[in-house]
Amino acid sequence: MNYYYYSPSQNAFYPYAMKRDYVNAGSWPDAGIDVAEAVFEKYTATPPMGKMRVAGADGLPAWGDIPPAPPPTPEERQQQAESQKWSLIQPIRGKIEPLQDAVYLDIATEEEKIALTEWHRYRLALYRVDCTTAPDVKWPEQPK
């Protein structure tokens, strides 16, 4: 049976079979607890959903809740807004091009001319969106 040394401060297992190597490298932890292979196997396997290995109050490994992600930074919020902005701008070309073709060929209906103007205005409004105000970005309304 293999035994391991568990370091609560490092939240790591160290096999006794390699102790000399760790000591020679200066990386064998000062404080730890001897654990059986079954404990090692349990806490090095895939953790339960929403859990991660932590050092328990008793110094032994335990499953603890994964902490929630921190809220995005202002820079991350701005990047998210920029991504959203470009994801809104990209498909507009598919709306504008056929309408533009009809106008160019002088066969556009009044509805198509109005729609073309509305899509151009919407695209321009998107280009002018100030993403530095994220998450309070004022998004223009898409044409119907």
XYZ file of C-alpha atoms in Angstrom:
144
model
C 0.000 0.000 0.000
C 1.345 3.423 -0.956
C 1.119 6.298 1.464
C 1.073 9.973 0.786
C 1.823 13.104 2.704
C -0.889 15.731 2.353
C 0.064 19.371 2.838
C -2.946 21.525 3.779
C -1.019 24.734 3.057
C -0.184 23.534 -0.470
C -3.406 21.530 -0.888
C -1.187 18.901 -2.483
C -0.179 15.277 -2.078
C 3.410 14.106 -1.926
C 4.231 10.402 -2.386
C 6.533 9.061 0.296
C 8.317 7.085 -2.420
C 9.630 10.422 -3.728
C 10.343 12.108 -0.387
C 14.115 12.126 -0.894
C 13.716 13.909 -4.257
C 11.416 16.521 -2.722
C 13.744 17.043 0.245
C 16.777 17.392 -2.049
C 14.854 19.931 -4.117
C 13.829 21.792 -0.961
C 10.142 21.326 -1.717
C 9.018 18.793 0.905
C 6.428 20.667 3.007
C 7.150 21.292 6.680
C 3.644 20.479 7.888
C 1.382 17.753 6.628
C -0.633 14.662 7.399
C -0.089 11.040 6.397
C -2.957 9.750 4.239
C -3.718 6.373 2.708
C -3.832 5.734 -1.015
C -7.646 5.647 -0.908
C -7.693 9.271 0.306
C -5.203 10.224 -2.394
C -7.300 8.519 -5.093
C -10.545 10.093 -3.885
C -9.189 13.630 -3.839
C -7.160 13.454 -7.055
C -10.108 12.103 -9.041
C -12.663 14.308 -10.768
C -14.417 16.322 -8.063
C -18.189 16.318 -7.657
C -20.045 18.937 -9.700
C -19.495 22.418 -8.283
C -16.768 21.260 -5.901
C -13.012 21.542 -5.662
C -10.399 20.056 -3.360
C -9.673 22.185 -0.321
C -7.881 21.670 2.967
C -10.527 20.918 5.572
C -10.575 22.376 9.078
C -9.006 19.123 10.303
C -6.100 19.524 7.860
C -7.292 16.699 5.630
C -8.420 17.109 2.042
C -12.122 17.800 1.579
C -14.533 18.886 -1.144
C -15.428 22.559 -0.931
C -17.693 24.712 -3.045
C -16.114 26.392 -6.048
C -16.276 30.110 -5.277
C -18.330 32.246 -7.639
C -16.430 34.027 -10.364
C -15.559 37.613 -9.499
C -17.613 40.262 -11.254
C -16.104 41.439 -14.531
C -13.717 44.371 -14.378
C -14.636 47.601 -16.177
C -12.209 46.618 -18.943
C -13.845 43.189 -19.303
C -17.291 44.800 -19.411
C -16.099 47.137 -22.138
C -14.680 44.187 -24.110
C -17.991 42.329 -23.748
C -19.858 45.390 -25.005
C -17.454 45.738 -27.952
C -18.017 42.074 -28.829
C -21.769 42.541 -28.647
C -21.507 45.675 -30.779
C -19.628 43.819 -33.527
C -21.964 40.843 -33.343
C -24.818 43.274 -34.019
C -22.982 45.097 -36.826
C -21.813 42.041 -38.797
C -25.208 40.707 -39.970
C -26.386 44.148 -41.100
C -24.464 43.798 -44.353
C -26.827 40.969 -45.320
C -29.771 43.313 -44.783
C -28.275 46.318 -46.564
C -26.718 44.731 -49.665
C -29.916 43.509 -51.382
C -31.644 46.810 -50.629
C -28.628 48.736 -51.917
C -28.661 46.631 -55.100
C -32.316 47.461 -55.703
C -31.626 51.177 -55.243
C -28.553 51.008 -57.498
C -30.551 49.277 -60.229
C -33.331 51.846 -59.777
C -35.894 49.121 -59.070
C -36.325 49.666 -55.324
C -39.814 50.072 -53.926
C -40.559 52.888 -51.489
C -40.558 50.332 -48.655
C -37.108 49.117 -49.717
C -35.758 52.668 -49.863
C -37.118 53.378 -46.382
C -35.738 50.087 -45.066
C -32.310 50.837 -46.544
C -32.226 54.210 -44.822
C -33.339 52.655 -41.529
C -30.648 49.945 -41.704
C -27.966 52.522 -42.554
C -29.048 54.676 -39.603
C -29.063 51.663 -37.302
C -25.578 50.616 -38.399
C -24.263 54.142 -37.930
C -25.891 54.317 -34.484
C -24.145 51.062 -33.563
C -20.783 52.429 -34.715
C -21.370 55.416 -32.438
C -22.210 53.333 -29.353
C -19.889 54.221 -26.469
C -18.815 50.895 -24.984
C -16.840 52.591 -22.204
C -20.147 53.028 -20.367
C -20.649 49.250 -20.051
C -22.702 47.723 -18.578
C -24.978 50.764 -19.034
C -24.655 50.880 -22.815
C -27.497 52.548 -24.696
C -28.131 50.184 -27.598
C -30.086 51.528 -30.580
C -33.267 49.769 -31.585
C -33.024 47.456 -34.580
C -35.307 48.268 -37.535
C -38.362 46.078 -37.956
